[in-house]
Amino acid sequence: MATHPKGWKFLDEVWNARLEPYEDGYFDPYFDGLLYLFSLMHLSGKYQIITPQAN
């Protein structure tokens, strides 16, 4: 979706981000992993809301 060099730099940094504990040792792989997953879906342009079909 991004064609500007800054956009690609940002995308590369998100893609290569490491999920690591915070400085205080807190780490929640479930919540942090979901945020990471949703951010990648959003950046890919494939994040869609699927609504029920009307009968």
Coordinates of C-alpha atoms in Angstrom, one line a residue:
M1 CA 0.0 0.0 0.0
A2 CA 2.9 2.3 0.7
T3 CA 5.0 3.6 -2.2
H4 CA 7.0 6.2 -0.4
P5 CA 10.4 5.1 1.0
K6 CA 9.4 6.1 4.6
G7 CA 6.3 3.9 4.3
W8 CA 8.5 0.9 3.4
K9 CA 10.9 1.7 6.3
F10 CA 8.0 1.7 8.7
L11 CA 6.5 -1.5 7.3
D12 CA 9.9 -3.2 7.6
E13 CA 10.3 -2.1 11.2
V14 CA 6.8 -3.5 12.1
W15 CA 7.4 -6.7 10.3
N16 CA 10.7 -7.3 12.0
A17 CA 9.6 -6.2 15.4
R18 CA 10.4 -8.6 18.2
L19 CA 7.9 -9.3 20.9
E20 CA 10.0 -9.0 24.1
P21 CA 9.2 -8.3 27.7
Y22 CA 9.0 -4.7 28.9
E23 CA 11.7 -3.3 31.2
D24 CA 9.7 -4.3 34.2
G25 CA 9.6 -7.9 33.0
Y26 CA 5.9 -7.8 32.1
F27 CA 5.1 -9.8 28.9
D28 CA 1.7 -10.9 27.7
P29 CA 2.2 -13.0 24.5
Y30 CA -1.5 -13.3 23.9
F31 CA -2.5 -9.7 24.0
D32 CA 0.8 -8.4 22.5
G33 CA 0.6 -11.0 19.8
L34 CA -2.9 -10.1 18.9
L35 CA -2.0 -6.4 18.6
Y36 CA 0.9 -7.4 16.4
L37 CA -1.3 -9.7 14.2
F38 CA -4.0 -7.0 13.8
S39 CA -1.4 -4.3 12.9
L40 CA 0.0 -6.6 10.2
M41 CA -3.4 -7.3 8.8
H42 CA -4.2 -3.6 8.8
L43 CA -0.9 -2.7 7.1
S44 CA -1.5 -5.4 4.5
G45 CA -4.8 -3.8 3.4
K46 CA -6.5 -7.2 3.9
Y47 CA -8.2 -6.4 7.3
Q48 CA -11.9 -6.7 6.7
I49 CA -15.0 -6.7 8.8
I50 CA -17.1 -9.7 7.9
T51 CA -20.8 -9.1 8.6
P52 CA -23.5 -11.8 8.7
Q53 CA -25.4 -12.1 5.4
A54 CA -29.1 -11.1 5.5
N55 CA -31.6 -13.9 5.0

